[in-house]
Short mmCIF file of C-alpha atoms and ligand atoms in Angstrom, two decimals:
data_model
loop_
_atom_site.label_atom_id
_atom_site.label_comp_id
_atom_site.label_asym_id
_atom_site.label_seq_id
_atom_site.Cartn_x
_atom_site.Cartn_y
_atom_site.Cartn_z
CA UNK A 1 86.97 80.79 155.31
CA UNK A 2 84.50 78.44 156.99
CA UNK A 3 85.41 76.88 160.33
CA UNK A 4 85.24 73.43 158.77
CA UNK A 5 87.69 74.32 155.99
CA UNK A 6 90.03 76.00 158.47
CA UNK A 7 89.98 72.88 160.67
CA UNK A 8 90.72 70.62 157.70
CA UNK A 9 93.63 72.82 156.63
CA UNK A 10 94.96 72.97 160.18
CA UNK A 11 94.81 69.15 160.36
CA UNK A 12 96.57 68.78 157.01
CA UNK A 13 99.28 71.22 158.04
CA UNK A 14 99.98 69.51 161.33
CA UNK A 15 100.10 66.10 159.60
CA UNK A 16 102.55 67.29 156.95
CA UNK A 17 104.69 68.91 159.64
CA UNK A 18 104.71 65.62 161.51
CA UNK A 19 105.59 63.57 158.46
CA UNK A 20 108.54 65.89 157.82
CA UNK A 21 109.95 64.99 161.20
CA UNK A 22 110.00 61.28 160.25
CA UNK A 23 112.46 60.88 157.36
CA UNK A 24 111.19 58.27 154.90
CA UNK A 25 113.30 55.20 154.20
CA UNK A 26 114.72 55.04 150.66
CA UNK A 27 115.11 51.65 148.91
CA UNK A 28 118.15 50.82 146.75
CA UNK A 29 117.55 50.34 143.00
CA UNK A 30 115.99 46.92 142.66
CA UNK A 31 115.79 43.49 141.09
CA UNK A 32 112.72 42.07 139.33
CA UNK A 33 109.74 41.72 141.65
CA UNK A 34 108.94 38.28 143.11
CA UNK A 35 105.22 37.55 142.68
CA UNK A 36 103.05 36.19 145.49
CA UNK A 37 99.46 36.53 146.69
CA UNK A 38 100.11 38.13 150.08
CA UNK A 39 103.11 39.86 151.64
CA UNK A 40 103.17 40.19 155.42
CA UNK A 41 105.57 42.85 156.72
CA UNK A 42 106.89 42.16 160.22
CA UNK A 43 107.93 38.86 161.79
CA UNK A 44 106.57 39.42 165.29
CA UNK A 45 103.81 37.18 166.64
CA UNK A 46 101.11 39.10 164.75
CA UNK A 47 102.79 38.80 161.35
CA UNK A 48 103.76 35.17 161.89
CA UNK A 49 100.24 34.20 162.92
CA UNK A 50 98.77 36.01 159.94
CA UNK A 51 101.19 34.31 157.52
CA UNK A 52 100.60 30.87 159.08
CA UNK A 53 96.83 31.19 158.81
CA UNK A 54 96.99 32.42 155.21
CA UNK A 55 99.25 29.56 154.30
CA UNK A 56 97.00 27.05 156.14
CA UNK A 57 94.19 28.26 153.88
CA UNK A 58 96.29 27.75 150.74
CA UNK A 59 97.25 31.38 150.13
CA UNK A 60 100.73 31.94 148.70
CA UNK A 61 102.45 34.19 151.25
CA UNK A 62 105.86 35.76 151.88
CA UNK A 63 106.78 37.29 155.25
CA UNK A 64 109.37 40.08 155.26
CA UNK A 65 111.19 40.77 158.53
CA UNK A 66 113.62 43.67 158.72
CA UNK A 67 115.91 42.33 161.45
CA UNK A 68 117.98 39.15 161.50
CA UNK A 69 115.56 37.25 163.74
CA UNK A 70 111.84 36.60 164.05
CA UNK A 71 109.84 37.34 167.20
CA UNK A 72 110.02 41.13 167.52
CA UNK A 73 109.00 41.86 171.10
CA UNK A 74 109.12 38.14 171.96
CA UNK A 75 112.89 37.97 172.45
CA UNK A 76 114.81 35.63 174.73
CA UNK A 77 118.40 36.82 175.27
CA UNK A 78 119.89 33.35 174.78
CA UNK A 79 123.57 34.27 175.07
CA UNK A 80 123.22 36.27 178.29
CA UNK A 81 123.77 34.92 181.82
CA UNK A 82 120.35 34.01 183.38
CA UNK A 83 118.84 34.18 179.86
CA UNK A 84 116.54 37.17 180.45
CA UNK A 85 113.41 37.82 178.45
CA UNK A 86 113.79 41.24 176.81
CA UNK A 87 110.09 41.22 176.00
CA UNK A 88 107.11 38.97 176.61
CA UNK A 89 107.33 36.05 179.01
CA UNK A 90 103.96 35.44 180.66
CA UNK A 91 101.27 33.39 178.94
CA UNK A 92 97.93 34.07 180.60
CA UNK A 93 95.50 31.28 181.38
CA UNK A 94 92.97 32.65 178.87
CA UNK A 95 95.46 32.98 175.96
CA UNK A 96 93.53 30.55 173.76
CA UNK A 97 95.53 31.24 170.58
CA UNK A 98 98.96 31.13 172.23
CA UNK A 99 98.12 27.93 174.12
CA UNK A 100 96.72 26.30 170.98
CA UNK A 101 99.77 27.29 168.90
CA UNK A 102 102.12 25.89 171.54
CA UNK A 103 100.29 22.59 171.51
CA UNK A 104 100.27 22.45 167.68
CA UNK A 105 103.99 23.25 167.50
CA UNK A 106 105.01 20.89 170.34
CA UNK A 107 106.09 23.67 172.68
CA UNK A 108 105.68 23.07 176.40
CA UNK A 109 104.21 25.67 178.72
CA UNK A 110 105.57 25.60 182.25
CA UNK A 111 103.97 27.02 185.40
CA UNK A 112 105.63 30.31 186.35
CA UNK A 113 106.73 29.30 189.84
CA UNK A 114 109.46 31.91 190.33
CA UNK A 115 107.77 34.43 192.61
CA UNK A 116 108.73 38.03 193.35
CA UNK A 117 110.21 38.63 196.78
CA UNK A 118 108.36 41.25 198.87
CA UNK A 119 108.85 44.96 198.18
CA UNK A 120 109.92 47.80 200.48
CA UNK A 121 109.47 51.45 199.52
CA UNK A 122 111.97 54.31 199.39
CA UNK A 123 109.79 57.40 199.18
CA UNK A 124 110.90 60.99 199.78
CA UNK A 125 114.26 59.68 200.95
CA UNK A 126 112.80 57.40 203.66
CA UNK A 127 112.64 53.60 203.76
CA UNK A 128 109.28 52.07 204.66
CA UNK A 129 108.58 48.34 204.85
CA UNK A 130 105.46 47.23 202.97
CA UNK A 131 103.52 46.38 206.13
CA UNK A 132 104.19 49.85 207.60
CA UNK A 133 103.27 51.79 204.45
CA UNK A 134 99.55 52.43 205.13
CA UNK A 135 100.28 54.20 208.45
CA UNK A 136 103.63 55.75 207.56
CA UNK A 137 103.99 59.56 207.89
CA UNK A 138 105.73 59.45 204.46
CA UNK A 139 102.47 58.19 203.00
CA UNK A 140 100.66 61.50 202.42
CA UNK A 141 97.81 60.03 200.40
CA UNK A 142 94.21 60.47 201.52
CA UNK A 143 91.84 58.02 203.25
CA UNK A 144 91.38 54.80 201.27
CA UNK A 145 94.26 55.66 198.91
CA UNK A 146 96.71 54.96 201.74
CA UNK A 147 96.37 51.18 201.54
CA UNK A 148 97.68 51.11 197.95
CA UNK A 149 101.36 50.12 197.62
CA UNK A 150 103.22 53.01 195.91
CA UNK A 151 103.95 51.00 192.75
CA UNK A 152 100.27 50.13 192.36
CA UNK A 153 98.71 53.55 193.11
CA UNK A 154 97.92 54.44 189.47
CA UNK A 155 96.50 51.08 188.45
CA UNK A 156 94.77 50.63 191.83
CA UNK A 157 92.93 53.94 191.53
CA UNK A 158 92.11 53.29 187.88
CA UNK A 159 90.61 49.90 188.78
CA UNK A 160 88.27 51.54 191.27
CA UNK A 161 87.00 53.91 188.56
CA UNK A 162 86.87 51.36 185.72
CA UNK A 163 83.27 50.93 184.46
CA UNK A 164 84.14 48.44 181.66
CA UNK A 165 82.73 44.93 181.92
CA UNK A 166 83.00 43.35 178.48
CA UNK A 167 86.30 43.06 176.63
CA UNK A 168 85.18 45.30 173.76
CA UNK A 169 83.44 47.94 175.89
CA UNK A 170 86.39 50.29 175.38
CA UNK A 171 85.34 50.73 171.72
CA UNK A 172 81.76 51.63 172.59
CA UNK A 173 80.79 55.34 172.37
CA UNK A 174 79.05 54.78 175.72
CA UNK A 175 82.45 54.95 177.46
CA UNK A 176 83.99 57.77 175.39
CA UNK A 177 83.85 60.08 178.44
CA UNK A 178 86.71 57.99 179.90
CA UNK A 179 88.95 58.75 176.92
CA UNK A 180 90.65 61.51 178.91
CA UNK A 181 94.09 61.60 180.48
CA UNK A 182 94.56 59.61 183.67
CA UNK A 183 95.52 62.86 185.37
CA UNK A 184 92.22 64.49 184.40
CA UNK A 185 90.24 61.41 185.47
CA UNK A 186 91.99 61.36 188.85
CA UNK A 187 91.55 65.11 189.38
CA UNK A 188 87.84 64.86 188.48
CA UNK A 189 87.49 62.16 191.11
CA UNK A 190 89.23 64.00 193.93
CA UNK A 191 92.46 61.98 193.97
CA UNK A 192 95.02 63.59 196.29
CA UNK A 193 98.15 65.38 195.04
CA UNK A 194 100.32 62.80 196.87
CA UNK A 195 98.59 59.93 195.06
CA UNK A 196 98.95 61.74 191.72
CA UNK A 197 102.67 62.12 192.34
CA UNK A 198 103.21 58.41 193.12
CA UNK A 199 100.95 57.27 190.26
CA UNK A 200 103.04 59.41 187.90
CA UNK A 201 106.31 57.57 188.65
CA UNK A 202 105.73 54.47 186.47
CA UNK A 203 103.30 56.12 184.03
CA UNK A 204 103.05 59.54 182.42
CA UNK A 205 99.49 60.37 183.50
CA UNK A 206 99.13 63.40 181.22
CA UNK A 207 99.64 61.52 177.95
CA UNK A 208 97.86 58.25 178.82
CA UNK A 209 94.20 57.67 177.97
CA UNK A 210 92.30 56.30 180.99
CA UNK A 211 90.11 54.29 178.62
CA UNK A 212 93.14 52.60 177.02
CA UNK A 213 94.48 51.53 180.41
CA UNK A 214 90.98 50.39 181.42
CA UNK A 215 90.94 48.08 178.38
CA UNK A 216 94.16 46.45 179.61
CA UNK A 217 92.92 46.27 183.18
CA UNK A 218 89.63 44.65 182.10
CA UNK A 219 91.52 42.08 179.99
CA UNK A 220 93.90 41.40 182.87
CA UNK A 221 91.07 40.78 185.30
CA UNK A 222 89.39 38.52 182.76
CA UNK A 223 92.59 36.49 182.65
CA UNK A 224 93.01 36.38 186.42
CA UNK A 225 89.46 35.08 186.82
CA UNK A 226 89.35 32.84 183.76
CA UNK A 227 88.12 29.38 184.67
CA UNK A 228 87.51 30.36 188.27
CA UNK A 229 84.13 30.20 189.93
CA UNK A 230 82.54 33.41 191.18
CA UNK A 231 83.66 32.71 194.73
CA UNK A 232 87.27 32.17 193.70
CA UNK A 233 87.38 35.23 191.42
CA UNK A 234 90.35 37.38 192.36
CA UNK A 235 91.31 40.97 191.69
CA UNK A 236 94.86 39.90 191.02
CA UNK A 237 97.12 42.25 189.07
CA UNK A 238 98.30 40.05 186.21
CA UNK A 239 101.94 39.24 186.45
CA UNK A 240 102.43 40.61 189.94
CA UNK A 241 100.79 37.91 192.00
CA UNK A 242 100.92 34.62 190.22
CA UNK A 243 99.16 32.77 193.00
CA UNK A 244 97.20 29.60 192.50
CA UNK A 245 94.13 28.91 194.58
CA UNK A 246 94.28 25.64 196.47
CA UNK A 247 93.01 22.76 194.36
CA UNK A 248 93.10 24.74 191.11
CA UNK A 249 94.31 22.88 188.04
CA UNK A 250 95.51 25.82 185.97
CA UNK A 251 98.33 28.21 186.87
CA UNK A 252 97.39 31.84 186.23
CA UNK A 253 100.64 32.45 184.40
CA UNK A 254 102.84 30.10 182.42
CA UNK A 255 106.05 30.56 180.48
CA UNK A 256 107.43 28.89 177.38
CA UNK A 257 109.96 26.13 177.95
CA UNK A 258 113.38 27.30 176.79
CA UNK A 259 112.25 30.93 176.44
CA UNK A 260 109.55 32.90 174.62
CA UNK A 261 111.60 33.07 171.39
CA UNK A 262 110.94 29.36 170.88
CA UNK A 263 107.32 30.15 169.86
CA UNK A 264 108.05 32.59 166.98
CA UNK A 265 110.98 30.40 165.89
CA UNK A 266 108.69 27.37 165.63
CA UNK A 267 106.10 29.42 163.74
CA UNK A 268 108.79 30.61 161.31
CA UNK A 269 110.07 27.04 160.89
CA UNK A 270 106.54 25.98 159.92
CA UNK A 271 106.56 28.68 157.23
CA UNK A 272 109.98 27.59 155.93
CA UNK A 273 111.51 29.65 153.10
CA UNK A 274 108.47 31.92 152.98
CA UNK A 275 110.08 33.87 155.85
CA UNK A 276 112.75 36.31 154.62
CA UNK A 277 115.00 37.96 157.20
CA UNK A 278 116.95 41.21 156.79
CA UNK A 279 114.25 42.70 154.55
CA UNK A 280 113.55 46.24 155.74
CA UNK A 281 110.51 47.39 153.79
CA UNK A 282 110.80 51.00 152.61
CA UNK A 283 107.93 51.43 150.12
CA UNK A 284 104.46 50.03 149.54
CA UNK A 285 103.22 51.15 146.15
CA UNK A 286 99.57 50.32 145.43
CA UNK A 287 99.13 52.73 142.53
CA UNK A 288 99.31 49.96 139.87
CA UNK A 289 97.32 46.77 139.32
CA UNK A 290 99.25 44.95 142.10
CA UNK A 291 100.87 46.16 145.28
CA UNK A 292 104.64 46.47 144.98
CA UNK A 293 106.70 46.21 148.16
CA UNK A 294 110.26 47.53 147.96
CA UNK A 295 112.99 46.79 150.50
CA UNK A 296 116.07 48.79 151.45
CA UNK A 297 118.33 46.11 149.90
CA UNK A 298 116.65 46.57 146.50
CA UNK A 299 114.51 43.40 146.58
CA UNK A 300 110.92 43.82 145.41
CA UNK A 301 107.73 41.80 145.80
CA UNK A 302 104.47 42.08 143.97
CA UNK A 303 101.29 40.95 145.71
CA UNK A 304 97.50 41.17 145.68
CA UNK A 305 97.44 41.91 149.40
CA UNK A 306 99.83 43.39 151.94
CA UNK A 307 99.69 43.20 155.73
CA UNK A 308 101.45 45.76 157.89
CA UNK A 309 102.31 43.79 161.04
CA UNK A 310 104.80 46.39 162.22
CA UNK A 311 104.24 49.10 164.81
CA UNK A 312 103.09 52.53 163.60
CA UNK A 313 106.47 53.87 164.79
CA UNK A 314 108.00 52.21 161.72
CA UNK A 315 105.02 52.24 159.34
CA UNK A 316 105.20 56.04 159.54
CA UNK A 317 108.73 55.89 158.06
CA UNK A 318 107.57 53.96 155.01
CA UNK A 319 106.38 55.56 151.80
CA UNK A 320 102.84 54.31 151.15
CA UNK A 321 101.00 55.27 147.99
CA UNK A 322 98.20 56.18 147.72
CA UNK A 323 98.93 57.80 151.08
CA UNK A 324 96.78 57.47 154.17
CA UNK A 325 94.18 60.13 154.72
CA UNK A 326 91.96 61.54 157.44
CA UNK A 327 91.93 59.88 160.83
CA UNK A 328 93.88 56.87 159.62
CA UNK A 329 96.76 59.18 158.62
CA UNK A 330 96.51 60.88 161.98
CA UNK A 331 96.65 57.48 163.74
CA UNK A 332 99.70 56.28 161.81
CA UNK A 333 101.56 59.52 162.48
CA UNK A 334 100.57 60.25 166.07
CA UNK A 335 99.78 57.02 167.96
CA UNK A 336 101.99 57.15 171.05
CA UNK A 337 104.49 54.48 172.08
CA UNK A 338 105.93 53.96 175.52
CA UNK A 339 109.41 52.77 176.39
CA UNK A 340 110.39 50.07 178.84
CA UNK A 341 114.02 49.58 179.73
CA UNK A 342 115.22 46.81 182.00
CA UNK A 343 118.53 45.82 183.52
CA UNK A 344 119.10 42.24 184.69
CA UNK A 345 121.43 41.06 187.39
CA UNK A 346 122.17 38.51 190.08
CA UNK A 347 122.19 38.92 193.85
CA UNK A 348 125.18 37.03 195.17
CA UNK A 349 124.44 37.51 198.88
CA UNK A 350 121.08 38.32 200.51
CA UNK A 351 121.72 41.97 201.42
CA UNK A 352 118.27 42.21 203.03
CA UNK A 353 119.51 40.11 205.94
CA UNK A 354 121.74 43.09 206.86
CA UNK A 355 119.33 45.99 206.62
CA UNK A 356 116.08 44.25 207.60
CA UNK A 357 114.18 45.65 204.63
CA UNK A 358 112.35 43.53 202.07
CA UNK A 359 114.50 42.41 199.09
CA UNK A 360 112.64 44.16 196.23
CA UNK A 361 111.97 47.88 196.34
CA UNK A 362 110.16 50.78 194.70
CA UNK A 363 111.56 54.30 194.73
CA UNK A 364 110.24 57.66 193.58
CA UNK A 365 113.82 58.44 192.48
CA UNK A 366 115.95 57.43 189.47
CA UNK A 367 115.78 53.67 190.10
CA UNK A 368 112.07 53.12 189.74
CA UNK A 369 111.63 49.47 190.68
CA UNK A 370 114.03 46.69 191.62
CA UNK A 371 112.47 43.25 191.72
CA UNK A 372 114.23 40.26 193.25
CA UNK A 373 113.04 36.82 192.23
CA UNK A 374 112.92 33.72 194.35
CA UNK A 375 115.66 31.11 193.87
CA UNK A 376 114.64 27.78 192.41
CA UNK A 377 115.96 24.54 193.95
CA UNK A 378 119.65 24.09 193.04
CA UNK A 379 120.29 27.79 192.32
CA UNK A 380 122.93 29.69 194.33
CA UNK A 381 121.91 33.23 193.49
CA UNK A 382 118.72 35.25 193.22
CA UNK A 383 117.91 36.95 189.93
CA UNK A 384 117.01 40.61 189.97
CA UNK A 385 115.82 43.20 187.52
CA UNK A 386 115.49 46.99 187.47
CA UNK A 387 112.46 48.15 185.50
CA UNK A 388 112.07 51.62 184.03
CA UNK A 389 108.78 52.61 182.44
CA UNK A 390 107.16 55.93 181.56
CA UNK A 391 109.16 59.07 182.40
CA UNK A 392 112.02 57.14 184.04
CA UNK A 393 112.51 55.03 180.88
CA UNK A 394 112.65 58.21 178.78
CA UNK A 395 115.46 59.51 181.02
CA UNK A 396 117.57 56.33 181.11
CA UNK A 397 117.17 55.81 177.33
CA UNK A 398 119.09 59.02 176.69
CA UNK A 399 122.28 57.36 177.98
CA UNK A 400 124.56 54.84 176.28
CA UNK A 401 124.00 51.37 177.81
CA UNK A 402 127.31 51.21 179.71
CA UNK A 403 126.67 54.59 181.35
CA UNK A 404 123.10 53.59 182.19
CA UNK A 405 124.33 50.39 183.88
CA UNK A 406 126.97 52.32 185.85
CA UNK A 407 124.31 54.80 186.99
CA UNK A 408 121.97 51.98 188.04
CA UNK A 409 124.69 50.30 190.12
CA UNK A 410 125.82 53.51 191.81
CA UNK A 411 122.26 54.69 192.54
CA UNK A 412 121.26 51.37 194.10
CA UNK A 413 124.41 51.38 196.26
CA UNK A 414 123.73 55.00 197.30
CA UNK A 415 120.16 54.50 198.47
CA UNK A 416 120.67 50.97 199.79
CA UNK A 417 124.29 50.57 200.96
CA UNK A 418 123.76 46.92 202.01
CA UNK A 419 123.67 45.96 198.30
CA UNK A 420 127.28 47.10 197.71
CA UNK A 421 129.39 44.28 196.24
CA UNK A 422 126.49 41.84 196.53
CA UNK A 423 124.66 42.59 193.32
CA UNK A 424 126.00 42.35 189.78
CA UNK A 425 124.28 43.52 186.59
CA UNK A 426 124.75 41.52 183.41
CA UNK A 427 122.61 43.17 180.75
CA UNK A 428 120.38 46.11 179.81
CA UNK A 429 117.79 46.42 177.05
CA UNK A 430 115.62 49.39 176.09
CA UNK A 431 112.82 48.89 173.55
CA UNK A 432 112.79 52.51 172.45
CA UNK A 433 116.30 51.97 171.06
CA UNK A 434 115.23 49.09 168.79
CA UNK A 435 115.15 50.92 165.43
CA UNK A 436 112.42 48.71 163.93
CA UNK A 437 110.09 48.84 166.94
CA UNK A 438 110.92 52.04 168.87
CA UNK A 439 108.89 51.32 171.98
CA UNK A 440 107.65 48.64 174.31
CA UNK A 441 104.02 49.10 173.35
CA UNK A 442 101.54 51.57 171.97
CA UNK A 443 99.63 53.79 174.35
CA UNK A 444 96.56 55.73 173.26
CA UNK A 445 96.76 59.39 174.24
CA UNK A 446 93.73 61.23 175.64
CA UNK A 447 90.97 61.41 172.99
CA UNK A 448 92.75 59.09 170.54
CA UNK A 449 90.47 56.10 171.08
CA UNK A 450 87.38 58.14 170.19
CA UNK A 451 89.16 59.78 167.25
CA UNK A 452 90.69 56.81 165.49
CA UNK A 453 90.71 53.42 167.30
CA UNK A 454 88.05 52.11 164.90
CA UNK A 455 89.24 53.84 161.71
CA UNK A 456 92.92 52.99 162.09
CA UNK A 457 92.49 49.28 161.27
CA UNK A 458 90.18 49.65 158.27
CA UNK A 459 91.98 48.16 155.21
CA UNK A 460 93.60 50.85 153.02
CA UNK A 461 93.34 49.71 149.37
CA UNK A 462 95.27 46.37 149.38
CA UNK A 463 96.90 47.05 152.75
CA UNK A 464 95.59 45.38 155.93
CA UNK A 465 96.69 46.03 159.50
CA UNK A 466 97.89 43.69 162.25
CA UNK A 467 100.03 44.18 165.37
CA UNK A 468 99.24 44.42 169.08
CA UNK A 469 98.29 48.08 168.58
CA UNK A 470 95.34 46.94 166.41
CA UNK A 471 93.90 44.73 169.15
CA UNK A 472 90.18 44.51 169.75
CA UNK A 473 89.63 42.26 172.79
CA UNK A 474 93.04 41.06 173.87
CA UNK A 475 96.29 42.01 175.51
CA UNK A 476 100.02 41.32 175.05
CA UNK A 477 101.04 38.34 172.93
CA UNK A 478 97.42 37.25 172.63
CA UNK A 479 96.55 40.69 171.19
CA UNK A 480 99.27 40.25 168.56
CA UNK A 481 97.94 36.79 167.62
CA UNK A 482 94.34 38.07 167.61
CA UNK A 483 95.27 40.88 165.21
CA UNK A 484 97.12 38.54 162.82
CA UNK A 485 94.08 36.28 162.75
CA UNK A 486 91.75 39.21 161.96
CA UNK A 487 93.97 40.46 159.12
CA UNK A 488 94.21 36.93 157.65
CA UNK A 489 90.42 36.53 157.70
CA UNK A 490 89.96 39.94 156.06
CA UNK A 491 92.19 38.79 153.19
CA UNK A 492 90.52 35.37 152.94
CA UNK A 493 87.20 37.15 152.45
CA UNK A 494 88.66 39.14 149.53
CA UNK A 495 90.92 36.51 147.93
C1 FAD B 501 109.16 44.41 178.01
C2 FAD B 501 107.94 43.71 177.47
C3 FAD B 501 107.29 42.76 178.26
C4 FAD B 501 106.16 42.12 177.77
N1 FAD B 501 105.58 41.16 178.55
C5 FAD B 501 104.53 40.46 178.06
C6 FAD B 501 104.04 39.33 178.77
O1 FAD B 501 104.60 38.93 179.79
N2 FAD B 501 102.96 38.69 178.26
C7 FAD B 501 102.37 39.08 177.09
O2 FAD B 501 101.39 38.46 176.68
N3 FAD B 501 102.87 40.11 176.37
C8 FAD B 501 103.93 40.80 176.81
N4 FAD B 501 104.48 41.81 176.07
C9 FAD B 501 103.79 42.23 174.82
C10 FAD B 501 104.13 41.35 173.61
O3 FAD B 501 105.52 41.13 173.55
C11 FAD B 501 103.69 42.08 172.34
O4 FAD B 501 102.33 42.45 172.44
C12 FAD B 501 103.84 41.26 171.07
O5 FAD B 501 105.02 40.49 171.06
C13 FAD B 501 103.81 42.22 169.88
O6 FAD B 501 103.86 41.52 168.67
P1 FAD B 501 103.64 42.30 167.30
O7 FAD B 501 103.73 41.30 166.22
O8 FAD B 501 102.43 43.13 167.37
O9 FAD B 501 104.84 43.34 167.18
P2 FAD B 501 106.42 43.12 167.19
O10 FAD B 501 106.78 41.96 168.02
O11 FAD B 501 107.01 44.43 167.52
O12 FAD B 501 106.77 42.76 165.68
C14 FAD B 501 106.93 43.74 164.68
C15 FAD B 501 108.03 43.25 163.73
O13 FAD B 501 108.06 44.12 162.60
C16 FAD B 501 109.42 44.25 162.21
N5 FAD B 501 109.52 45.47 161.38
C17 FAD B 501 109.32 46.75 161.78
N6 FAD B 501 109.50 47.59 160.74
C18 FAD B 501 109.81 46.83 159.67
C19 FAD B 501 110.09 47.13 158.30
N7 FAD B 501 110.12 48.38 157.82
N8 FAD B 501 110.35 46.09 157.46
C20 FAD B 501 110.33 44.81 157.90
N9 FAD B 501 110.08 44.47 159.19
C21 FAD B 501 109.81 45.48 160.06
C22 FAD B 501 110.17 44.34 163.53
O14 FAD B 501 111.54 44.05 163.39
C23 FAD B 501 109.42 43.29 164.36
O15 FAD B 501 110.02 42.02 164.27
C24 FAD B 501 105.64 42.44 176.50
C25 FAD B 501 106.30 43.37 175.69
C26 FAD B 501 107.45 43.98 176.16
C27 FAD B 501 108.18 44.93 175.26
#
């Protein structure tokens, strides 16, 4: 057998083994199909933007959303004390589509003036204030690594090695050599073991493509510097230092008045009865003259075009015929997703006045990061949030929510006794547990960008692809909107 044939067979075997581990959804026996020109599956920002654009251009469109609300990962927890954002909250200054949509839909953007209170570090069982970190004996990193705060070690080191300049450089074969794990990149560049250990707390370095993270970093820097002159340009980590230069008109980060959910809700309202909730799509059959889309509740839709605006975590559970092949099949089945789990609470008394440490903290133990937010005028309490990402999110997600909250409270009290009785948690949300999303965001593994980042969004028969994971130049909510726009224009060219 030739090597080529053996490789093809090996690939086919591993793909079929993978598909076996994802049981396909089975629709109930159905009603007559409702006919339309385009069906968009998924009511997150990408699907909504795609449907809105198609309808603006006179295309008959139906949007099917599996859950009982639109917005997907834009989700304001309206009924919860302090109204946390489970997902997106920050609108960057260069988010042209999001800003334009807000203005069209009469949604106000407000400057994000609630700043994070400074962060101490609890590393190897020892407390170190931020100002003492660089010279602390607990800081075992080498030379110029030492100045990096523990939470920022991974992204700080990656920034120093990032060669990308333009927003689409990550797709250029010129930079394929960076499509290796962050661990390999750091080892190749002499990063110390101590830095590797700290960088691995918020991010699993072995399964994360350096090039994928460089794309995000490049987009973040673009946002931080957008509209600034060369002299003002700042290397500000987006979302962690929402500072405004003196005399600047635009805030780096804004939020949506009343919560992020107001944007997808307004988009859905503009689409009216073309948005159908509670429609979990189970099959996309393109073997006939039209595409037929079948839902778990038995409803069926027939369309000339279909848009998958759902993450690959759920697309891989849907029966699609003709099936995907080659690298596109590999992408749908293997693209990685990362979890983020957060707990929200209130600080009823400033415990930091007792122990002299800074209010927020990072640890290399179970509680990865606790951030405390500044009070706004008229507020009695500070808001706080524990954030688990990467390996720590995987661990906490294995527990039922009530046990996870109890563990969070007891761990914080154990490592920082001054917090006892002064902090109260009100809610917890883990994106990996959302059955229709199953992760906070996609994360290319080493080698995956070179293998399938271009191929994975090529239309498959009548099926087009949107969703933040199909981004080209953007990040976060803007990536979702960008992808919906691209899919809509692909269809407009064919319709
Ligand atoms: C914790 C967190 C914080 C974030 N912070 C920010 C931020 O501050 N700023 C920023 O710009 N971005 C942020 N983001 C990213 C942003 O939220 C996402 O990029 C964006 O909302 C993704 O939109 P989407 O349409 O691609 O996917 P989603 O929002 O996931 O939408 C997919 C939709 O498809 C539906 N669906 C899935 N399967 C099916 C099916 N079989 N049938 C029917 N429907 C189905 C799902 O229910 C879901 O509604 C954050 C994300 C998270 C999770």
